[in-house]
Coordinates of C-alpha atoms in Angstrom, one line a residue:
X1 CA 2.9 96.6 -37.8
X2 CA 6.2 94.6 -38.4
X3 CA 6.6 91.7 -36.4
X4 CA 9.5 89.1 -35.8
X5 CA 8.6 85.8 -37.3
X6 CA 10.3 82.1 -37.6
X7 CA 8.9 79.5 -40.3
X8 CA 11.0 76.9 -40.0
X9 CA 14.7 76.5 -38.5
X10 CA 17.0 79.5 -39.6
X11 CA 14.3 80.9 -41.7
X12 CA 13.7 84.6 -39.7
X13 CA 12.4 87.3 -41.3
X14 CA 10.4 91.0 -40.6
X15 CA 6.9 90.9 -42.2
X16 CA 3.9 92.9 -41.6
X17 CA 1.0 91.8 -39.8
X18 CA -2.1 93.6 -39.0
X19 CA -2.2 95.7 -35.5
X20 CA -4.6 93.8 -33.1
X21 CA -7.5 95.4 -31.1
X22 CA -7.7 95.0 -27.4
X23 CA -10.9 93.5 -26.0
X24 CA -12.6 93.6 -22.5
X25 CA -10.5 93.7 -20.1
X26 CA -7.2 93.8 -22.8
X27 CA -4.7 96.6 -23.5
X28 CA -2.4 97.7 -26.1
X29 CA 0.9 97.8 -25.9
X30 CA 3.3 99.5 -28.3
X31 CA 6.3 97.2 -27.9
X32 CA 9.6 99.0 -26.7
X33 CA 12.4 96.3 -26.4
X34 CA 12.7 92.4 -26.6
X35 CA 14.9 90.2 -24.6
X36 CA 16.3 87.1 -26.9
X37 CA 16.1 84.2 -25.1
X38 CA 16.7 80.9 -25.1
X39 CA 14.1 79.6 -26.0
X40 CA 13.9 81.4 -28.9
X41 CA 17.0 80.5 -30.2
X42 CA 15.8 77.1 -29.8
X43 CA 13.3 77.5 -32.0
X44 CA 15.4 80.0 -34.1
X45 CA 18.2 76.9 -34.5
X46 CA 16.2 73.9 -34.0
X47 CA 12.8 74.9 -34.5
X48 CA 12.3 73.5 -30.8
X49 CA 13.4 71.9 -28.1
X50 CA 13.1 68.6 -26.5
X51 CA 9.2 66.9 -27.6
X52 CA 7.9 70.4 -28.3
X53 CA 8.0 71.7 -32.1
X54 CA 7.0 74.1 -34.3
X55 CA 4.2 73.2 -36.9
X56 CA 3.4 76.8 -38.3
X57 CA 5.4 80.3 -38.6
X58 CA 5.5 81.9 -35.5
X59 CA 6.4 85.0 -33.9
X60 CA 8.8 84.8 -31.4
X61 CA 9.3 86.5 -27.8
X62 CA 8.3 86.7 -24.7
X63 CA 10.8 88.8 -22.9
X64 CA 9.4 92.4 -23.7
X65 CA 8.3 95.9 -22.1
X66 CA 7.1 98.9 -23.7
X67 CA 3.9 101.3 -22.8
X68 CA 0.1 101.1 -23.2
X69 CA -1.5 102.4 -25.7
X70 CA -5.1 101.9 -25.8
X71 CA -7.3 100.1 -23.6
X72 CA -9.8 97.8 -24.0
X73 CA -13.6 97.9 -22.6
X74 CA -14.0 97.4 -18.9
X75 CA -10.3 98.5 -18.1
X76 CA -9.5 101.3 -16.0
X77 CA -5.6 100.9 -16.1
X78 CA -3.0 100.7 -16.3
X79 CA -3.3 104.0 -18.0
X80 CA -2.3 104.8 -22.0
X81 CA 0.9 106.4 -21.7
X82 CA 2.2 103.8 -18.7
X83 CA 5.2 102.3 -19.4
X84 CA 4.8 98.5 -18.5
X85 CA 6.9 94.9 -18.8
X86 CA 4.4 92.1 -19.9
X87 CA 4.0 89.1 -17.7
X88 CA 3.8 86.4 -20.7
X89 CA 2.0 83.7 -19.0
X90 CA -1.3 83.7 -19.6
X91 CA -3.3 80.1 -17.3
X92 CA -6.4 79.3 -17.8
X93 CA -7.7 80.2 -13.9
X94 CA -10.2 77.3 -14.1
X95 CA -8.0 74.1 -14.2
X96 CA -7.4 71.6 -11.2
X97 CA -3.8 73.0 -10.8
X98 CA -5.3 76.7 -11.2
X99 CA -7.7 76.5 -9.0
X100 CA -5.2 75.2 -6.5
X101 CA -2.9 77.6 -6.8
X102 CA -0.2 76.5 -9.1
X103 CA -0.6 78.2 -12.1
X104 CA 2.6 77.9 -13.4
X105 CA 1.5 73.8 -14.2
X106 CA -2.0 75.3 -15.7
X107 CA -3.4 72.6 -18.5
X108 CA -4.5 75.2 -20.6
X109 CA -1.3 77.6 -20.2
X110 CA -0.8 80.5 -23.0
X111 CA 2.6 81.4 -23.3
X112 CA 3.7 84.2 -25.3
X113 CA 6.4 82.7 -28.1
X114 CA 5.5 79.1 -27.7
X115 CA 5.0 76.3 -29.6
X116 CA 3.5 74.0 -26.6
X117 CA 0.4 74.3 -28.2
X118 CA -1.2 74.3 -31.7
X119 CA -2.0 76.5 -32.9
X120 CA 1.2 78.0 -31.4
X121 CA 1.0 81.3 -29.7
X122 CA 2.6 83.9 -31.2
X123 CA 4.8 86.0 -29.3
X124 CA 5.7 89.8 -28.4
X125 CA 8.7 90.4 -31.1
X126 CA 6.2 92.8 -32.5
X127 CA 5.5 96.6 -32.8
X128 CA 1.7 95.9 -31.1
X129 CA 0.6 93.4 -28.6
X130 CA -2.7 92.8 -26.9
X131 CA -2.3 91.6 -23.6
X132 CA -5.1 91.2 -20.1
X133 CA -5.0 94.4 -18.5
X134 CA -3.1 92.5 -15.4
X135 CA -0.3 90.8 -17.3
X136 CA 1.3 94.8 -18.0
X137 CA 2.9 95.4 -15.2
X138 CA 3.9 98.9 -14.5
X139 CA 7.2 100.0 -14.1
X140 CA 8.7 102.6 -11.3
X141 CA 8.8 105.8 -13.0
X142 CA 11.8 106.7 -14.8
X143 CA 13.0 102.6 -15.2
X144 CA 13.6 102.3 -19.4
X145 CA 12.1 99.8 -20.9
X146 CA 15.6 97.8 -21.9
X147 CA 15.4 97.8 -17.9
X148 CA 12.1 96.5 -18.1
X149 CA 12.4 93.8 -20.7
X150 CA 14.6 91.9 -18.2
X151 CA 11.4 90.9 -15.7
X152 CA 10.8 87.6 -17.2
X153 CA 14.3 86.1 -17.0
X154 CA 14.9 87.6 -13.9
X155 CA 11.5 86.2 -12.4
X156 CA 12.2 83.0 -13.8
X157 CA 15.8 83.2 -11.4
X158 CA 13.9 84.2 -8.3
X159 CA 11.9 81.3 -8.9
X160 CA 14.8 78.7 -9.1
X161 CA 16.3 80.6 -5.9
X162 CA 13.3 80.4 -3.8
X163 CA 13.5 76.5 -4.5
X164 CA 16.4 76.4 -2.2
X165 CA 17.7 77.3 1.2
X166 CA 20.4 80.3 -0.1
X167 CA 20.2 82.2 2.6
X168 CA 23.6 82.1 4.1
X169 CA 25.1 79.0 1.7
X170 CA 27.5 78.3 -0.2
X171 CA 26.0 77.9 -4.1
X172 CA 27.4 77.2 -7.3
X173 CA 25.8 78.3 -10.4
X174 CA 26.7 76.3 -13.7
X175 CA 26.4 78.0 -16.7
X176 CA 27.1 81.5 -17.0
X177 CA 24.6 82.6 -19.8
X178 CA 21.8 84.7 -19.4
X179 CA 20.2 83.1 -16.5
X180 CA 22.7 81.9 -14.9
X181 CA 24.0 85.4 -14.4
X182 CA 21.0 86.1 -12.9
X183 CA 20.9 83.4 -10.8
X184 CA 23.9 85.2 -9.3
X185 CA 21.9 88.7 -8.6
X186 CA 19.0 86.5 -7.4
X187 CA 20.9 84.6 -5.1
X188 CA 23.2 88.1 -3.6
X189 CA 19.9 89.4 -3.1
X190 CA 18.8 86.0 -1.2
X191 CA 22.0 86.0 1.1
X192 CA 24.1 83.5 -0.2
X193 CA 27.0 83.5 1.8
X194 CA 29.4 82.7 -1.2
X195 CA 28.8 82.3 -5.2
X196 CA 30.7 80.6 -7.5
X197 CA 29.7 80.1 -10.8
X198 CA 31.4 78.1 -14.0
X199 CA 31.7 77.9 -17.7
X200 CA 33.2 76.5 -20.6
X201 CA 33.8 80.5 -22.0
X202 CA 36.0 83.1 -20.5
X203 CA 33.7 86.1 -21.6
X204 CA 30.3 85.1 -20.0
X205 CA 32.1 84.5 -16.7
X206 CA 33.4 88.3 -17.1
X207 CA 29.7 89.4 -17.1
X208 CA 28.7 87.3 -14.1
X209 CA 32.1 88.6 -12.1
X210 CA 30.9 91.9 -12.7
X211 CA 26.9 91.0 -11.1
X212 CA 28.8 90.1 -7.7
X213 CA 30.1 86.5 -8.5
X214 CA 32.7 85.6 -5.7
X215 CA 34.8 83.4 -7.9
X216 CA 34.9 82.3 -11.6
X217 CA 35.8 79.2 -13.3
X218 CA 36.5 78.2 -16.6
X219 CA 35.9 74.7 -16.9
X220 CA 37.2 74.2 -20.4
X221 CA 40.4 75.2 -19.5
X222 CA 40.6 75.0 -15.7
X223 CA 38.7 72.2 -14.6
X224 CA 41.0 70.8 -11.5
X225 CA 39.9 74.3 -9.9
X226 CA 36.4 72.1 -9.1
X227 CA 38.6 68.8 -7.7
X228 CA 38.8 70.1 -4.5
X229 CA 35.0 70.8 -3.8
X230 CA 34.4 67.4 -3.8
X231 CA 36.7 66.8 -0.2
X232 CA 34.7 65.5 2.9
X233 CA 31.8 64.6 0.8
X234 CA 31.4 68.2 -1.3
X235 CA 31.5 72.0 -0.3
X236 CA 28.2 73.5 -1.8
X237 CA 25.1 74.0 0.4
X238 CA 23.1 75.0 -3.1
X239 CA 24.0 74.4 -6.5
X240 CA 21.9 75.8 -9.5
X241 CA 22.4 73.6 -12.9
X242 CA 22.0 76.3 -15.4
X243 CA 23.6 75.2 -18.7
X244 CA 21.0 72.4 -19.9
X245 CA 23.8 70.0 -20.0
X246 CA 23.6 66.4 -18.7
X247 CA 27.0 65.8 -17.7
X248 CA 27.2 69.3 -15.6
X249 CA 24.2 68.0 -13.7
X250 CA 25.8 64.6 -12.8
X251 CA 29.1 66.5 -11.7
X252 CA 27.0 68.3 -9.3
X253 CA 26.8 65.3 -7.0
X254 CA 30.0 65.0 -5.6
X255 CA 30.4 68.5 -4.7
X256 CA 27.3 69.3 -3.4
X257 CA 26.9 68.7 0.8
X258 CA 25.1 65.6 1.9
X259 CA 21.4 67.2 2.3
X260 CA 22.3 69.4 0.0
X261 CA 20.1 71.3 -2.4
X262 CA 20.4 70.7 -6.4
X263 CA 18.2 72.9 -8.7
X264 CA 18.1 72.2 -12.3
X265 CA 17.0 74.9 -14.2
X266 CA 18.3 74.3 -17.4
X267 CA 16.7 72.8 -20.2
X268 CA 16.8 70.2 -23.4
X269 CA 19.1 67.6 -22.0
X270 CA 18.9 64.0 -20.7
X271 CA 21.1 63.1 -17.6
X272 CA 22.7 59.4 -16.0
X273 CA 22.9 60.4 -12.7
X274 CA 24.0 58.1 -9.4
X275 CA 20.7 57.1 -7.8
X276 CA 23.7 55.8 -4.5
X277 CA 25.1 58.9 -4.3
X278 CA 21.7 60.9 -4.3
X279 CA 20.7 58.2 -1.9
X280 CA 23.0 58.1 0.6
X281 CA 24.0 62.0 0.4
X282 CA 20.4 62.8 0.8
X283 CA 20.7 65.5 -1.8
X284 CA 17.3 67.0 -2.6
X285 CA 16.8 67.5 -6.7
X286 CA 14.8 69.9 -7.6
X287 CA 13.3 71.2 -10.9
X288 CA 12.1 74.8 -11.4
X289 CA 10.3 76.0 -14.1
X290 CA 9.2 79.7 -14.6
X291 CA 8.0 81.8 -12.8
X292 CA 4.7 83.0 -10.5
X293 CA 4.2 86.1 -8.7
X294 CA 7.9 86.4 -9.4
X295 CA 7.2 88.5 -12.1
X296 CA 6.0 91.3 -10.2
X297 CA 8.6 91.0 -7.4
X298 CA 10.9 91.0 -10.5
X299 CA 9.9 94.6 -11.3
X300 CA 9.5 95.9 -8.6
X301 CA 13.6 94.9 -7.7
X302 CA 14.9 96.5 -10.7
X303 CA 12.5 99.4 -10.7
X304 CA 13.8 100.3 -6.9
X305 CA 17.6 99.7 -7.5
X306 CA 17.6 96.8 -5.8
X307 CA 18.9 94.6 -8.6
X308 CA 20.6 96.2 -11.7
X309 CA 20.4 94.3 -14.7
X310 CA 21.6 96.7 -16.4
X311 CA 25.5 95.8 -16.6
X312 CA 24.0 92.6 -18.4
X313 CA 22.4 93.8 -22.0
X314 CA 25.6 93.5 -23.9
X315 CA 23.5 94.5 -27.3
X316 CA 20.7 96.1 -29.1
X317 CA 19.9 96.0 -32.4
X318 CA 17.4 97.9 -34.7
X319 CA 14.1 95.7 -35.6
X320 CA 15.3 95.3 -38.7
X321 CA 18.1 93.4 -37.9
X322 CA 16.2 90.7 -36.1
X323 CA 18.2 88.0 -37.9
X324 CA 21.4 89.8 -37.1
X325 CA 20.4 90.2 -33.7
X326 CA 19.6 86.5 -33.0
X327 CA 23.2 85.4 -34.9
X328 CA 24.8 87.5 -32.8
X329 CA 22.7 86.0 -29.3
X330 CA 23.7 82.7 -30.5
X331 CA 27.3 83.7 -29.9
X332 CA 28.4 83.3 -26.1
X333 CA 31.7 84.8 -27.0
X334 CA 30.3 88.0 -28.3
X335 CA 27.1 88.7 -25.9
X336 CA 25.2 88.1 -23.0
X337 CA 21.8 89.5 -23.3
X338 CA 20.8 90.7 -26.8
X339 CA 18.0 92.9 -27.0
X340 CA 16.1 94.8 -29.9
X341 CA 14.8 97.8 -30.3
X342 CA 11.4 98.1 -31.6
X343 CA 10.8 101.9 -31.2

C-alpha cells in the first residue's frame, strides 16, 4: 500500500509499506479521504509542536473515513463493505483517568499521527488501516466519505462548545481556520444567540460567513471594529480562542463579560495574561482538548443533515500529490480544509 510519510521537517514523500492484518477484535479499512490538519502541518513544517517531537519517520493523519474491508477474529461488525469515519484515539481503558471516565487524559493514549510517544504512532494517510472494531464508526447511508473525514475536527469543536454556557450567548470565535469554522457550526447548533468570529485573512472569514457567522472581522486591517466590545466591562458571554496565538488570548479579557466564559482551544503558544483582570472579572479559563463521545455525536450530525461540513473542504488532491496537498493547506489564503483522496 502507499502511505503518506514525514522524516524530518519538509521532508514528505509517498512510499510503500506493507498492508496490515486485522487482529481480534480489529478491522480493515481501505482508507477513502484524509483531512490535513494542524497538527500535521506542524509536524510537516516543524516536525512538532511545543515539547512533543518527532524522533523517527512517521505517517501522518488522523482525520480519515473510508470502508471496511476485512475483519478481524471475534468481530461481528461493522460489516465489510460499511463505509465508516475512524475515531483516532485509542486509551488504554485501564489507567486511573480511564477507569474514571476521562479517557481523553488516558496515560497510555494512542493517537493515530502522533509523535507523543516513541515509538510514534503512525497515522491513517494510508491506503490500509487496522483499527478496534469500535473506533470505525459507521456512517448514515449515502454520507461520502469527504463528508465523513470531517468527524474528528468537528468532534474536537463540540468538545470546546460543551465547555461553555453557548446556549443563548453572545460568543466570539478567534481564528477563522479549520476549527474555528467549526466552532461556528458547533456553537449554531448549541444556540448561541450571536457569533462573531475574527482573523488576520479576508478569505477564511469568507468560509466561516458562509457556515452561519453573524459578523466577520479582519483584524489585520480592521482592528477598531473590536474597540467597542470592550464598553461596560466587555460584550461576549463566550469566547473561543482558536488561533494558537498568545496575544489573541490576552485580548480576550477585556471583551469578554465579567463571569464570562474563555475557552482556549488553540495550540503551540505561550500567553502573559492579567491575573487582576481575570480576578476581579471572574472570567472562567478554560482549556479543551479533543474530543470524547463527541466523535460519534459528530457523525451522527453530519450524517442526518444537521451540520454540513460540506461548504468547508475547499480542496482535494490525488494521493500522489501529498506534498502538494500539504503546501497548498499551509496556505490560509488559498484553502480551508484540504483533503486527499486515497481511492
Amino acid at each position: 500500500m502507499r502511505a503518506v510519510v514525514l522524516r524530518r521537517p519538509l521532508d514528505l514523500h509517498v512510499e510503500e509499506r506493507a498492508v496490515p492484518s486485522p487482529g481480534p477484535g480489529e478491522v480493515l479499512v481501505r482508507i477513502a479521504r484524509g483531512g490535513i490538519c494542524g497538527s500535521d502541518l506542524h509536524y510537516f513544517r516543524h516536525g512538532g509542536f511545543g515539547t512533543v517531537r518527532m524522533k523517527e519517520p512517521m505517517i501522518l493523519g488522523h482525520e480519515i473515513a473510508g470502508r471496511v474491508e476485512a475483519l478481524g477474529a471475534g468481530v461481528s461488525g461493522p460489516a465489510v463493505g460499511t463505509a465508516v469515519a475512524v475515531n483516532p484515539a485509542k486509551p488504554c481503558g485501564s489507567c486511573a483517568f480511564c477507569r474514571t471516565g476521562e479517557p481523553i487524559h488516558c496515560l497510555d493514549m494512542r493517537f493515530l499521527g502522533s509523535a507523543m510517544r516513541t515509538p510514534h504512532v503512525q497515522g491513517g494517510f494510508a491506503e490500509h488501516l487496522v483499527c478496534r472494531a469500535e473506533n470505525a464508526v459507521p456512517l448514515a447511508k449515502g454520507s461520502d466519505p469527504a463528508s465523513g473525514a470531517f468527524a474528528e475536527p468537528l468532534a474536537v469543536t463540540l468538545h470546546a462548545v460543551a465547555q461553555a454556557p453557548v446556549y443563548g450567548s453572545r460568543v466570539l470565535i478567534m481564528g477563522a481556520g479549520p476549527i474555528g469554522t467549526l466552532l461556528v457550526l458547533g456553537a449554531r447548533f448549541a444556540g448561541a444567540r450571536e457569533i462573531v468570529i475574527t482573523d488576520v485573512q479576508d478569505r477564511p472569514l469568507q468560509y466561516a460567513a458562509k457556515a452561519g457567522a453573524d459578523r466577520t472581522i479582519n483584524v489585520a486591517s480592521n482592528a477598531e471594529a473590536m474597540d467597542g466590545y470592550a464598553a461596560n466591562k466587555g460584550y461576549f458571554d463566550v469566547i473561543f480562542e482558536a488561533a494558537g496565538q498568545g496575544a489573541t488570548v490576552a485580548s480576550a479579557l477585556p471583551i469578554v463579560k465579567p463571569r464570562g466564559t474563555l475557552v482556549t482551544v488553540g495550540q503551540g503558544a505561550t500567553a502573559e495574561l492579567s491575573i487582576s483582570m481575570i480576578v476581579t472579572k471572574e472570567i472562567q479559563v478554560k482549556g479543551s482538548f479533543r474530543f470524547d463521545t463527541e466523535f460519534a455525536l459528530a457523525v451522527d450530525l453530519i450524517g442526518s443533515g444537521r451540520i454540513d461540513v460540506a461548504p468547508l473542504l475547499s480542496n482535494t488532491l490525488p494521493l500522489a500529490e501529498a506534498r502538494k496537498a500539504f503546501e497548498l493547506a499551509s496556505d490560509k489564503s488559498q484553502s480551508m480544509k484540504v483533503q486527499i483522496a486515497f481511492d
